[in-house]
């Protein structure tokens, strides 16, 4: 497995987004654990989660608990950087709400620590800006968690360029990651990707295939990806991830999965080399 860096930590060039194993349409626990173990078997050392990845209001942190169980039962579990997030909530009715208050983020971090069973969270990210709370206050909570040793690294998610610069300043140059939506169908985070490249901050594209409901349509919805995939004898998903990796050495895609075979397909993208012409064609697609 090729590697990239998040802060001072070397991680697999392809990570795993674990959300599909805990929200609507999730598989049973046995298949989820098999999926997580397949990721570890193939060399994945970055797993993305959040306390809000769950269904009912009585199971906050379902995904974190699942990951902790998978890591504890695999010989390579100790090699994984777990990136979790706080500040986004699911009341249990299918909706998503926000709470970016420092008090909430600190409570959420403590709860994530307990669920993951660690003394310090490897990477903790502010999940989504809360319009009711000044951004500086939310990021200030991350700074305090860093200084207290509750988290080893800090990142932000769903942030614009101004917020990225502000967060890095508040954190004293210690912002290590930005996790934004980015896919062939959703490219409006290009400015954030370019800024991360300029600053040397890891850019983690979420929903790189366009989301759970659209992932299977990647090839049919984007002809260039399908054509290049056929030319290489690989899936359109591998082409998508290889295209992202080619954009910048700071990019670390985190494709979601709920089946072992999906993980195995995604990780092969790290070995796929696209020509300059193919990259240009995909950029224009």
PDB file of N, CA and C in Angstrom, residues 151-194:
ATOM      1  N   UNK A 151      -6.550  15.025  22.246  1.00  0.00           N
ATOM      2  CA  UNK A 151      -6.459  14.655  20.831  1.00  0.00           C
ATOM      3  C   UNK A 151      -5.022  14.894  20.380  1.00  0.00           C
ATOM      4  N   UNK A 152      -4.569  14.056  19.462  1.00  0.00           N
ATOM      5  CA  UNK A 152      -3.187  14.197  18.984  1.00  0.00           C
ATOM      6  C   UNK A 152      -3.089  15.150  17.797  1.00  0.00           C
ATOM      7  N   UNK A 153      -4.133  15.186  16.967  1.00  0.00           N
ATOM      8  CA  UNK A 153      -4.156  16.081  15.811  1.00  0.00           C
ATOM      9  C   UNK A 153      -5.568  16.629  15.636  1.00  0.00           C
ATOM     10  N   UNK A 154      -5.647  17.798  14.977  1.00  0.00           N
ATOM     11  CA  UNK A 154      -6.943  18.460  14.802  1.00  0.00           C
ATOM     12  C   UNK A 154      -7.196  18.794  13.345  1.00  0.00           C
ATOM     13  N   UNK A 155      -8.467  18.667  12.942  1.00  0.00           N
ATOM     14  CA  UNK A 155      -8.855  18.998  11.575  1.00  0.00           C
ATOM     15  C   UNK A 155     -10.233  19.625  11.552  1.00  0.00           C
ATOM     16  N   UNK A 156     -10.641  20.068  10.374  1.00  0.00           N
ATOM     17  CA  UNK A 156     -11.983  20.638  10.197  1.00  0.00           C
ATOM     18  C   UNK A 156     -12.627  19.967   8.988  1.00  0.00           C
ATOM     19  N   UNK A 157     -13.930  19.971   8.960  1.00  0.00           N
ATOM     20  CA  UNK A 157     -14.687  19.348   7.882  1.00  0.00           C
ATOM     21  C   UNK A 157     -15.737  20.326   7.368  1.00  0.00           C
ATOM     22  N   UNK A 158     -16.021  20.240   6.079  1.00  0.00           N
ATOM     23  CA  UNK A 158     -17.033  21.102   5.458  1.00  0.00           C
ATOM     24  C   UNK A 158     -16.703  22.577   5.652  1.00  0.00           C
ATOM     25  N   UNK A 159     -15.435  22.902   5.437  1.00  0.00           N
ATOM     26  CA  UNK A 159     -14.949  24.267   5.653  1.00  0.00           C
ATOM     27  C   UNK A 159     -14.618  24.941   4.329  1.00  0.00           C
ATOM     28  N   UNK A 160     -14.770  26.277   4.278  1.00  0.00           N
ATOM     29  CA  UNK A 160     -14.388  27.029   3.086  1.00  0.00           C
ATOM     30  C   UNK A 160     -12.966  27.570   3.277  1.00  0.00           C
ATOM     31  N   UNK A 161     -12.364  28.154   2.242  1.00  0.00           N
ATOM     32  CA  UNK A 161     -10.972  28.616   2.361  1.00  0.00           C
ATOM     33  C   UNK A 161     -10.738  29.580   3.526  1.00  0.00           C
ATOM     34  N   UNK A 162     -11.654  30.517   3.728  1.00  0.00           N
ATOM     35  CA  UNK A 162     -11.483  31.467   4.833  1.00  0.00           C
ATOM     36  C   UNK A 162     -11.476  30.739   6.174  1.00  0.00           C
ATOM     37  N   UNK A 163     -12.360  29.770   6.338  1.00  0.00           N
ATOM     38  CA  UNK A 163     -12.414  29.015   7.586  1.00  0.00           C
ATOM     39  C   UNK A 163     -11.167  28.154   7.781  1.00  0.00           C
ATOM     40  N   UNK A 164     -10.638  27.624   6.682  1.00  0.00           N
ATOM     41  CA  UNK A 164      -9.421  26.825   6.776  1.00  0.00           C
ATOM     42  C   UNK A 164      -8.265  27.686   7.276  1.00  0.00           C
ATOM     43  N   UNK A 165      -8.112  28.863   6.698  1.00  0.00           N
ATOM     44  CA  UNK A 165      -7.030  29.755   7.127  1.00  0.00           C
ATOM     45  C   UNK A 165      -7.235  30.191   8.572  1.00  0.00           C
ATOM     46  N   UNK A 166      -8.487  30.483   8.927  1.00  0.00           N
ATOM     47  CA  UNK A 166      -8.777  30.899  10.293  1.00  0.00           C
ATOM     48  C   UNK A 166      -8.475  29.784  11.281  1.00  0.00           C
ATOM     49  N   UNK A 167      -8.877  28.557  10.931  1.00  0.00           N
ATOM     50  CA  UNK A 167      -8.640  27.427  11.816  1.00  0.00           C
ATOM     51  C   UNK A 167      -7.148  27.189  12.013  1.00  0.00           C
ATOM     52  N   UNK A 168      -6.381  27.273  10.926  1.00  0.00           N
ATOM     53  CA  UNK A 168      -4.938  27.054  11.044  1.00  0.00           C
ATOM     54  C   UNK A 168      -4.293  28.118  11.927  1.00  0.00           C
ATOM     55  N   UNK A 169      -4.774  29.343  11.812  1.00  0.00           N
ATOM     56  CA  UNK A 169      -4.231  30.428  12.649  1.00  0.00           C
ATOM     57  C   UNK A 169      -4.577  30.202  14.116  1.00  0.00           C
ATOM     58  N   UNK A 170      -5.827  29.847  14.389  1.00  0.00           N
ATOM     59  CA  UNK A 170      -6.256  29.627  15.777  1.00  0.00           C
ATOM     60  C   UNK A 170      -5.494  28.462  16.402  1.00  0.00           C
ATOM     61  N   UNK A 171      -5.228  27.446  15.583  1.00  0.00           N
ATOM     62  CA  UNK A 171      -4.526  26.261  16.075  1.00  0.00           C
ATOM     63  C   UNK A 171      -3.011  26.444  16.081  1.00  0.00           C
ATOM     64  N   UNK A 172      -2.561  27.627  15.741  1.00  0.00           N
ATOM     65  CA  UNK A 172      -1.132  27.892  15.763  1.00  0.00           C
ATOM     66  C   UNK A 172      -0.363  27.092  14.729  1.00  0.00           C
ATOM     67  N   UNK A 173      -0.953  26.959  13.526  1.00  0.00           N
ATOM     68  CA  UNK A 173      -0.292  26.214  12.468  1.00  0.00           C
ATOM     69  C   UNK A 173      -0.402  24.714  12.616  1.00  0.00           C
ATOM     70  N   UNK A 174      -1.286  24.265  13.492  1.00  0.00           N
ATOM     71  CA  UNK A 174      -1.396  22.822  13.752  1.00  0.00           C
ATOM     72  C   UNK A 174      -2.591  22.158  13.066  1.00  0.00           C
ATOM     73  N   UNK A 175      -3.251  22.836  12.143  1.00  0.00           N
ATOM     74  CA  UNK A 175      -4.340  22.205  11.401  1.00  0.00           C
ATOM     75  C   UNK A 175      -3.737  21.182  10.444  1.00  0.00           C
ATOM     76  N   UNK A 176      -4.152  19.913  10.548  1.00  0.00           N
ATOM     77  CA  UNK A 176      -3.534  18.866   9.729  1.00  0.00           C
ATOM     78  C   UNK A 176      -4.446  18.327   8.642  1.00  0.00           C
ATOM     79  N   UNK A 177      -5.761  18.589   8.719  1.00  0.00           N
ATOM     80  CA  UNK A 177      -6.654  17.988   7.730  1.00  0.00           C
ATOM     81  C   UNK A 177      -7.884  18.840   7.480  1.00  0.00           C
ATOM     82  N   UNK A 178      -8.383  18.711   6.255  1.00  0.00           N
ATOM     83  CA  UNK A 178      -9.659  19.299   5.852  1.00  0.00           C
ATOM     84  C   UNK A 178     -10.441  18.191   5.169  1.00  0.00           C
ATOM     85  N   UNK A 179     -11.634  17.912   5.668  1.00  0.00           N
ATOM     86  CA  UNK A 179     -12.467  16.850   5.098  1.00  0.00           C
ATOM     87  C   UNK A 179     -13.697  17.486   4.467  1.00  0.00           C
ATOM     88  N   UNK A 180     -13.696  17.555   3.147  1.00  0.00           N
ATOM     89  CA  UNK A 180     -14.791  18.175   2.406  1.00  0.00           C
ATOM     90  C   UNK A 180     -15.344  17.212   1.365  1.00  0.00           C
ATOM     91  N   UNK A 181     -16.565  17.458   0.959  1.00  0.00           N
ATOM     92  CA  UNK A 181     -17.155  16.651  -0.111  1.00  0.00           C
ATOM     93  C   UNK A 181     -16.438  16.952  -1.420  1.00  0.00           C
ATOM     94  N   UNK A 182     -16.105  15.894  -2.149  1.00  0.00           N
ATOM     95  CA  UNK A 182     -15.465  16.065  -3.452  1.00  0.00           C
ATOM     96  C   UNK A 182     -15.649  14.781  -4.249  1.00  0.00           C
ATOM     97  N   UNK A 183     -16.132  14.907  -5.475  1.00  0.00           N
ATOM     98  CA  UNK A 183     -16.386  13.743  -6.326  1.00  0.00           C
ATOM     99  C   UNK A 183     -16.500  14.231  -7.762  1.00  0.00           C
ATOM    100  N   UNK A 184     -16.579  13.308  -8.725  1.00  0.00           N
ATOM    101  CA  UNK A 184     -16.779  13.747 -10.109  1.00  0.00           C
ATOM    102  C   UNK A 184     -18.030  14.611 -10.289  1.00  0.00           C
ATOM    103  N   UNK A 185     -19.046  14.358  -9.466  1.00  0.00           N
ATOM    104  CA  UNK A 185     -20.293  15.124  -9.566  1.00  0.00           C
ATOM    105  C   UNK A 185     -20.299  16.369  -8.695  1.00  0.00           C
ATOM    106  N   UNK A 186     -19.335  16.468  -7.760  1.00  0.00           N
ATOM    107  CA  UNK A 186     -19.318  17.589  -6.814  1.00  0.00           C
ATOM    108  C   UNK A 186     -17.884  18.094  -6.730  1.00  0.00           C
ATOM    109  N   UNK A 187     -17.608  19.158  -7.487  1.00  0.00           N
ATOM    110  CA  UNK A 187     -16.221  19.646  -7.582  1.00  0.00           C
ATOM    111  C   UNK A 187     -16.036  21.037  -7.005  1.00  0.00           C
ATOM    112  N   UNK A 188     -17.026  21.534  -6.297  1.00  0.00           N
ATOM    113  CA  UNK A 188     -16.935  22.903  -5.789  1.00  0.00           C
ATOM    114  C   UNK A 188     -15.919  23.061  -4.660  1.00  0.00           C
ATOM    115  N   UNK A 189     -15.328  21.957  -4.213  1.00  0.00           N
ATOM    116  CA  UNK A 189     -14.276  22.061  -3.189  1.00  0.00           C
ATOM    117  C   UNK A 189     -12.881  22.151  -3.793  1.00  0.00           C
ATOM    118  N   UNK A 190     -12.780  22.391  -5.101  1.00  0.00           N
ATOM    119  CA  UNK A 190     -11.473  22.578  -5.727  1.00  0.00           C
ATOM    120  C   UNK A 190     -10.655  23.687  -5.055  1.00  0.00           C
ATOM    121  N   UNK A 191     -11.262  24.852  -4.706  1.00  0.00           N
ATOM    122  CA  UNK A 191     -10.469  25.897  -4.050  1.00  0.00           C
ATOM    123  C   UNK A 191      -9.891  25.429  -2.709  1.00  0.00           C
ATOM    124  N   UNK A 192     -10.668  24.652  -1.954  1.00  0.00           N
ATOM    125  CA  UNK A 192     -10.176  24.137  -0.680  1.00  0.00           C
ATOM    126  C   UNK A 192      -9.042  23.135  -0.893  1.00  0.00           C
ATOM    127  N   UNK A 193      -9.179  22.311  -1.930  1.00  0.00           N
ATOM    128  CA  UNK A 193      -8.123  21.346  -2.245  1.00  0.00           C
ATOM    129  C   UNK A 193      -6.832  22.082  -2.608  1.00  0.00           C
ATOM    130  N   UNK A 194      -6.942  23.107  -3.437  1.00  0.00           N
ATOM    131  CA  UNK A 194      -5.750  23.868  -3.837  1.00  0.00           C
ATOM    132  C   UNK A 194      -5.106  24.552  -2.641  1.00  0.00           C
TER     133      UNK A 194
END
